[in-house]
XYZ file of C-alpha atoms in Angstrom:
188
model
C 84.936 -57.354 13.592
C 84.249 -60.087 16.144
C 80.837 -58.617 16.970
C 79.920 -58.452 13.279
C 80.966 -62.086 12.885
C 78.822 -63.128 15.884
C 75.818 -61.273 14.406
C 76.259 -63.067 11.089
C 76.254 -66.460 12.848
C 72.971 -65.681 14.629
C 71.162 -65.461 11.312
C 72.352 -68.885 10.172
C 69.803 -70.752 12.307
C 67.008 -68.716 10.784
C 68.497 -69.339 7.352
C 68.443 -73.088 7.998
C 64.780 -72.995 9.047
C 63.876 -70.926 5.990
C 65.720 -73.398 3.746
C 63.717 -76.318 5.163
C 60.443 -74.387 4.770
C 61.243 -73.520 1.144
C 62.088 -77.163 0.452
C 58.773 -78.179 2.049
C 56.846 -75.708 -0.101
C 58.570 -76.787 -3.312
C 57.961 -80.460 -2.510
C 54.353 -79.678 -1.646
C 53.874 -78.045 -5.035
C 55.581 -80.913 -6.859
C 53.642 -83.674 -5.106
C 50.417 -81.651 -4.773
C 50.250 -82.817 -1.175
C 51.070 -81.537 2.277
C 51.802 -85.044 3.598
C 54.478 -86.426 1.263
C 56.938 -83.561 1.897
C 56.751 -84.379 5.615
C 57.661 -87.971 4.800
C 60.579 -86.828 2.652
C 61.870 -84.418 5.285
C 61.552 -86.986 8.093
C 65.195 -88.010 7.734
C 66.532 -84.516 8.377
C 66.530 -84.703 12.195
C 68.696 -87.835 12.114
C 71.087 -86.122 9.711
C 71.272 -83.006 11.868
C 71.870 -85.008 15.037
C 74.571 -87.034 13.294
C 76.296 -83.875 12.082
C 76.179 -82.211 15.497
C 77.340 -85.336 17.341
C 80.266 -85.727 14.952
C 81.290 -82.104 15.430
C 81.028 -82.563 19.203
C 82.988 -85.822 19.094
C 85.852 -84.238 17.167
C 85.801 -81.045 19.253
C 84.738 -78.567 16.571
C 82.354 -75.666 16.946
C 79.286 -75.003 14.859
C 80.643 -72.367 12.477
C 80.033 -71.090 8.970
C 81.694 -74.091 7.312
C 79.713 -76.594 9.359
C 76.474 -74.770 8.476
C 77.364 -75.088 4.796
C 77.951 -78.799 5.443
C 74.549 -79.138 7.102
C 72.848 -77.431 4.152
C 74.639 -79.830 1.792
C 73.503 -82.662 4.018
C 69.871 -81.557 3.767
C 70.023 -81.860 -0.005
C 71.581 -85.324 0.005
C 69.240 -86.785 2.646
C 66.204 -85.264 0.947
C 67.254 -86.799 -2.365
C 67.448 -90.269 -0.810
C 63.917 -90.036 0.545
C 62.604 -88.618 -2.730
C 63.905 -91.662 -4.596
C 61.992 -94.040 -2.310
C 58.781 -92.039 -2.058
C 58.659 -91.249 -5.766
C 58.939 -94.927 -6.650
C 56.277 -95.915 -4.094
C 53.803 -93.273 -5.264
C 54.291 -94.260 -8.899
C 53.767 -97.946 -8.057
C 50.565 -97.094 -6.183
C 49.198 -94.959 -9.016
C 50.139 -97.013 -12.071
C 50.207 -100.570 -10.748
C 47.539 -100.232 -8.049
C 49.804 -101.630 -5.334
C 49.037 -101.321 -1.658
C 51.158 -98.716 0.180
C 53.020 -101.410 2.145
C 53.964 -103.297 -0.995
C 54.818 -100.108 -2.905
C 57.173 -98.695 -0.267
C 58.787 -102.088 0.318
C 59.501 -102.454 -3.385
C 60.666 -98.832 -3.497
C 63.172 -99.526 -0.727
C 64.449 -102.643 -2.459
C 64.705 -101.135 -5.920
C 66.154 -97.799 -4.831
C 68.577 -99.179 -2.255
C 71.447 -99.422 -4.724
C 71.105 -95.889 -6.194
C 70.673 -94.446 -2.704
C 73.797 -96.226 -1.465
C 75.794 -95.256 -4.543
C 75.043 -91.541 -4.245
C 75.484 -91.566 -0.474
C 78.832 -93.336 -0.723
C 79.978 -90.948 -3.456
C 79.099 -87.955 -1.266
C 80.585 -89.586 1.829
C 83.845 -90.554 0.174
C 84.017 -87.171 -1.548
C 83.835 -85.281 1.735
C 86.048 -87.672 3.704
C 89.259 -85.957 2.500
C 87.813 -82.636 3.649
C 86.927 -84.115 7.045
C 90.420 -85.459 7.652
C 92.365 -83.143 5.378
C 95.390 -81.217 6.358
C 97.446 -78.584 4.681
C 96.736 -74.947 3.982
C 93.213 -74.143 5.186
C 92.468 -77.778 6.070
C 91.683 -76.972 9.695
C 89.119 -74.340 8.681
C 87.281 -76.643 6.251
C 87.316 -79.697 8.512
C 83.931 -78.895 10.194
C 82.247 -78.940 6.763
C 83.511 -82.434 6.032
C 82.804 -83.718 9.529
C 79.221 -82.424 9.445
C 78.521 -84.086 6.097
C 80.211 -87.390 6.953
C 78.635 -87.726 10.404
C 75.206 -86.703 9.195
C 75.322 -89.064 6.230
C 76.393 -92.039 8.311
C 73.651 -91.639 10.924
C 70.927 -90.625 8.486
C 71.746 -93.502 6.145
C 71.440 -95.981 8.989
C 68.101 -94.555 10.096
C 66.476 -93.204 6.920
C 66.070 -96.584 5.291
C 64.017 -97.634 8.323
C 62.312 -94.388 9.360
C 61.076 -93.082 5.992
C 59.021 -96.176 5.032
C 57.387 -96.292 8.470
C 56.452 -92.600 8.359
C 55.207 -93.073 4.780
C 52.860 -95.843 5.913
C 51.623 -93.979 9.011
C 50.896 -90.806 7.073
C 49.237 -92.801 4.274
C 46.944 -94.447 6.839
C 46.205 -91.058 8.377
C 45.219 -89.585 5.007
C 43.263 -92.708 4.007
C 41.343 -92.660 7.298
C 40.510 -88.989 6.864
C 39.321 -89.566 3.284
C 37.187 -92.489 4.425
C 35.588 -90.459 7.231
C 34.719 -87.654 4.814
C 33.327 -90.031 2.187
C 31.092 -91.792 4.760
C 29.292 -88.579 5.703
C 26.118 -87.590 3.872
C 26.406 -84.683 1.438
C 25.763 -81.291 3.002
C 26.504 -82.368 6.593
C 29.356 -80.684 8.406
C 31.885 -82.977 10.127
């Protein structure tokens, strides 16, 4: 039974990578871009590091419950970035704003909804993280992973995502400009 349990835990890392790849593909289809999903997923490393550091700090192992917490965390962090990026892209398309102005306004306007949903998720999992009672010890890694990941990712995502958005926008704009400057029929 122990060997079967160990084998099931080995597949969880692959499952996590597949989940991120599927999210990337779905976002790529929705945004019709390969760049914007990278911007949206840029907050995931901070969330993962926060979850793992919190588990380490409280002396818990990475188990099935903590993996479920990390998958929940991916969804919440991704949603926060989507709110900012979606607003910025819409402002660029409809209002003709520069990327810097669009993402700045997106951060300002979406700060409150991002904080409200993050705080709701954080305060909702806090009882699980510090809960006691029947089965409380088993579920504690789930709550700790979500709480730790949300705290660190919330501190960093509001700063990291706009910067990555601007860098990737400049990269794409520079590539478009290089291709438009070349004469027709000439290979780059």
